[in-house]
Coordinates of N, CA and C in Angstrom, one line a residue:
M1 N -97.7 -136.3 -103.3 CA -98.2 -135.5 -102.3 C -97.2 -134.3 -102.2
S2 N -97.7 -133.1 -102.2 CA -96.8 -131.9 -102.1 C -96.9 -131.4 -100.6
T3 N -95.8 -130.8 -100.2 CA -95.7 -130.2 -98.9 C -96.0 -128.8 -98.9
Y4 N -96.8 -128.3 -98.0 CA -97.1 -126.9 -97.9 C -96.0 -126.1 -97.4
K5 N -95.6 -125.0 -98.0 CA -94.4 -124.2 -97.6 C -94.9 -122.8 -97.3
P6 N -94.9 -122.4 -96.0 CA -95.3 -121.0 -95.7 C -94.5 -119.9 -96.4
T7 N -93.2 -120.2 -96.7 CA -92.4 -119.3 -97.4 C -92.9 -119.0 -98.8
E8 N -93.6 -119.9 -99.4 CA -94.2 -119.7 -100.7 C -95.6 -119.1 -100.7
H9 N -96.1 -118.8 -99.5 CA -97.4 -118.3 -99.3 C -97.4 -117.1 -98.4
G10 N -96.5 -116.2 -98.6 CA -96.4 -114.9 -97.8 C -96.2 -115.1 -96.3
G11 N -95.6 -116.2 -95.9 CA -95.4 -116.5 -94.5 C -96.6 -117.0 -93.7
L12 N -97.6 -117.4 -94.4 CA -98.8 -117.9 -93.8 C -98.9 -119.4 -93.8
K13 N -99.4 -120.0 -92.7 CA -99.7 -121.4 -92.6 C -100.9 -121.7 -93.4
E14 N -101.2 -123.0 -93.6 CA -102.3 -123.5 -94.4 C -103.6 -122.9 -93.8
D15 N -103.7 -122.7 -92.5 CA -104.9 -122.1 -91.9 C -105.0 -120.6 -92.0
G16 N -104.0 -120.0 -92.6 CA -104.0 -118.5 -92.8 C -103.3 -117.7 -91.7
T17 N -102.9 -118.3 -90.6 CA -102.3 -117.6 -89.6 C -100.8 -117.5 -89.9
P18 N -100.1 -116.4 -89.4 CA -98.7 -116.2 -89.6 C -97.8 -117.3 -89.1
D19 N -96.9 -117.7 -89.8 CA -95.9 -118.7 -89.3 C -94.7 -118.0 -88.8
K20 N -94.5 -118.1 -87.5 CA -93.5 -117.3 -86.8 C -92.1 -117.7 -87.2
R21 N -91.9 -118.8 -87.8 CA -90.6 -119.3 -88.3 C -90.1 -118.6 -89.5
V22 N -91.0 -117.9 -90.2 CA -90.7 -117.2 -91.5 C -90.3 -115.8 -91.1
G23 N -89.1 -115.4 -91.5 CA -88.6 -114.0 -91.3 C -89.4 -113.0 -92.1
T24 N -89.3 -111.8 -91.5 CA -90.0 -110.7 -92.2 C -89.0 -109.9 -93.1
G25 N -87.8 -110.2 -93.0 CA -86.8 -109.5 -93.8 C -86.3 -108.2 -93.1
Q26 N -86.9 -107.9 -92.0 CA -86.5 -106.7 -91.2 C -85.6 -107.1 -90.1
F27 N -84.8 -106.1 -89.6 CA -83.9 -106.3 -88.5 C -84.7 -106.7 -87.3
A28 N -84.3 -107.8 -86.7 CA -85.0 -108.4 -85.5 C -86.5 -108.5 -85.6
Q29 N -86.9 -108.9 -86.8 CA -88.3 -109.1 -87.2 C -89.1 -107.8 -87.0
G30 N -88.5 -106.6 -87.1 CA -89.2 -105.4 -87.0 C -89.5 -104.9 -85.5
Q31 N -89.0 -105.7 -84.6 CA -89.3 -105.4 -83.2 C -88.2 -104.4 -82.6
V32 N -87.1 -104.2 -83.2 CA -86.1 -103.3 -82.7 C -85.7 -102.3 -83.8
D33 N -85.5 -101.1 -83.4 CA -85.0 -100.1 -84.4 C -83.5 -100.2 -84.5
P34 N -83.0 -100.5 -85.7 CA -81.6 -100.8 -85.9 C -80.7 -99.6 -85.6
V35 N -81.2 -98.4 -85.8 CA -80.5 -97.2 -85.4 C -80.3 -97.0 -83.9
E36 N -81.4 -97.2 -83.2 CA -81.3 -97.2 -81.7 C -80.4 -98.3 -81.2
A37 N -80.5 -99.5 -81.8 CA -79.7 -100.6 -81.3 C -78.3 -100.3 -81.5
G38 N -77.9 -99.7 -82.6 CA -76.5 -99.4 -83.0 C -76.0 -98.3 -82.0
K39 N -76.8 -97.4 -81.6 CA -76.3 -96.3 -80.7 C -76.1 -97.0 -79.3
A40 N -76.9 -97.9 -78.9 CA -76.7 -98.5 -77.6 C -75.6 -99.6 -77.6
G41 N -75.3 -100.1 -78.7 CA -74.3 -101.2 -78.8 C -72.9 -100.8 -78.3
G42 N -72.4 -101.7 -77.4 CA -71.1 -101.5 -76.9 C -71.0 -100.5 -75.7
Q43 N -72.1 -100.0 -75.3 CA -72.1 -99.1 -74.1 C -72.5 -99.8 -72.9
T44 N -72.0 -99.4 -71.8 CA -72.4 -100.0 -70.5 C -73.1 -98.9 -69.7
S45 N -74.0 -99.2 -68.8 CA -74.7 -98.2 -68.1 C -73.8 -97.3 -67.3
G46 N -74.0 -96.0 -67.4 CA -73.2 -95.1 -66.7 C -71.8 -94.8 -67.2
S47 N -71.5 -95.2 -68.4 CA -70.2 -94.9 -69.0 C -70.2 -93.5 -69.6
T48 N -69.1 -92.9 -69.5 CA -68.9 -91.5 -70.0 C -68.3 -91.5 -71.3
G49 N -67.9 -92.6 -71.8 CA -67.3 -92.7 -73.2 C -65.8 -92.7 -73.1
E50 N -65.2 -92.2 -72.0 CA -63.8 -92.2 -71.8 C -63.4 -93.4 -70.9
Q51 N -62.4 -94.1 -71.3 CA -62.0 -95.3 -70.5 C -60.5 -95.2 -70.2
Y52 N -60.2 -95.4 -69.0 CA -58.8 -95.4 -68.5 C -58.0 -96.5 -69.1
K53 N -56.9 -96.2 -69.7 CA -56.1 -97.3 -70.4 C -54.6 -97.2 -69.8
P54 N -54.3 -98.3 -69.0 CA -52.9 -98.3 -68.5 C -51.8 -98.2 -69.5
T55 N -52.1 -98.7 -70.7 CA -51.1 -98.7 -71.8 C -50.8 -97.3 -72.2
E56 N -51.7 -96.3 -72.0 CA -51.4 -94.9 -72.3 C -51.0 -94.1 -71.1
N57 N -50.8 -94.8 -70.0 CA -50.4 -94.1 -68.8 C -49.2 -94.8 -68.1
D58 N -48.1 -95.1 -68.9 CA -46.9 -95.7 -68.5 C -47.1 -97.0 -67.7
G59 N -48.1 -97.7 -68.0 CA -48.4 -99.0 -67.4 C -48.9 -98.9 -66.0
L60 N -49.5 -97.8 -65.6 CA -50.0 -97.6 -64.3 C -51.5 -97.6 -64.3
K61 N -52.1 -98.2 -63.2 CA -53.5 -98.2 -63.1 C -54.0 -96.8 -62.6
K62 N -55.3 -96.6 -62.5 CA -55.8 -95.4 -62.0 C -55.3 -95.0 -60.6
D63 N -55.1 -96.0 -59.8 CA -54.7 -95.8 -58.4 C -53.2 -95.6 -58.3
G64 N -52.5 -95.6 -59.4 CA -51.0 -95.4 -59.5 C -50.2 -96.6 -59.3
T65 N -50.8 -97.8 -59.1 CA -50.0 -99.0 -58.9 C -49.7 -99.6 -60.3
E66 N -48.7 -100.4 -60.4 CA -48.3 -101.0 -61.7 C -49.3 -102.0 -62.2
D67 N -49.6 -102.0 -63.5 CA -50.6 -103.0 -64.0 C -49.7 -104.1 -64.6
S68 N -49.8 -105.3 -64.0 CA -49.0 -106.4 -64.5 C -49.3 -106.9 -65.9
R69 N -50.4 -106.5 -66.4 CA -50.8 -106.9 -67.8 C -50.1 -106.2 -68.8
V70 N -49.5 -105.0 -68.5 CA -48.8 -104.2 -69.4 C -47.3 -104.6 -69.5
G71 N -46.8 -104.9 -70.7 CA -45.4 -105.3 -70.8 C -44.5 -104.2 -70.7
T72 N -43.2 -104.5 -70.4 CA -42.2 -103.5 -70.2 C -41.5 -103.2 -71.5
G73 N -41.7 -104.0 -72.5 CA -41.0 -103.8 -73.8 C -39.7 -104.6 -73.8
E74 N -39.4 -105.2 -72.7 CA -38.1 -106.0 -72.7 C -38.4 -107.4 -72.9
F75 N -37.4 -108.1 -73.4 CA -37.5 -109.6 -73.6 C -37.7 -110.3 -72.2
A76 N -38.8 -111.0 -72.1 CA -39.2 -111.8 -70.9 C -39.2 -110.8 -69.7
H77 N -39.7 -109.6 -70.0 CA -39.8 -108.6 -68.9 C -38.5 -108.3 -68.2
G78 N -37.4 -108.4 -68.9 CA -36.1 -108.1 -68.4 C -35.5 -109.2 -67.4
K79 N -36.2 -110.3 -67.3 CA -35.8 -111.4 -66.4 C -34.7 -112.3 -67.0
V80 N -34.6 -112.3 -68.4 CA -33.7 -113.2 -69.1 C -32.9 -112.3 -70.1
D81 N -31.6 -112.6 -70.2 CA -30.8 -112.0 -71.2 C -31.1 -112.7 -72.6
P82 N -31.5 -111.9 -73.5 CA -31.9 -112.5 -74.8 C -30.7 -113.2 -75.5
V83 N -29.5 -112.6 -75.3 CA -28.3 -113.2 -76.0 C -28.0 -114.6 -75.4
E84 N -28.0 -114.7 -74.1 CA -27.8 -115.9 -73.4 C -28.9 -116.9 -73.7
A85 N -30.1 -116.5 -73.8 CA -31.2 -117.4 -74.1 C -31.1 -117.9 -75.5
G86 N -30.6 -117.0 -76.4 CA -30.4 -117.5 -77.8 C -29.3 -118.5 -78.0
K87 N -28.2 -118.3 -77.2 CA -27.1 -119.3 -77.2 C -27.5 -120.6 -76.7
A88 N -28.3 -120.6 -75.6 CA -28.8 -121.9 -75.0 C -29.9 -122.5 -75.8
G89 N -30.6 -121.8 -76.6 CA -31.8 -122.3 -77.4 C -31.3 -123.3 -78.4
G90 N -32.0 -124.5 -78.4 CA -31.8 -125.5 -79.4 C -30.6 -126.4 -79.1
Q91 N -29.9 -126.2 -78.0 CA -28.8 -127.0 -77.7 C -29.2 -128.2 -76.7
T92 N -28.7 -129.3 -76.9 CA -29.0 -130.4 -76.0 C -27.7 -130.8 -75.3
S93 N -27.8 -131.2 -74.1 CA -26.6 -131.5 -73.3 C -26.4 -133.0 -73.1

C-alpha cells in the first residue's frame, strides 16, 4: 500500500484541494513582501532612528544622572586594588 504525498503532487491533497502544510517556496508563503518586512524589521513605532547611548556620553543618561550599567574602566569599578586582589588570589589560610 502506498501513501499519498501532497509534496509529490504539486501540494494538492488526494481530493485536489491545496494542502496548507506544503510550503510554496515563497517568503511567508507569499503573504508578506520580504522587502517591506525588511524595512520594518528592528524599528519601533515612533522611533527617529537615533538612539541615546550612555556609553557614548561619558556614562550619563539623558537626564544627566550616572548610568550604573556603564563601567568605569577600572578593576571592580575602583572598589578593589588589583595588586592586592592578585596577591590574595589562590592563597588559603
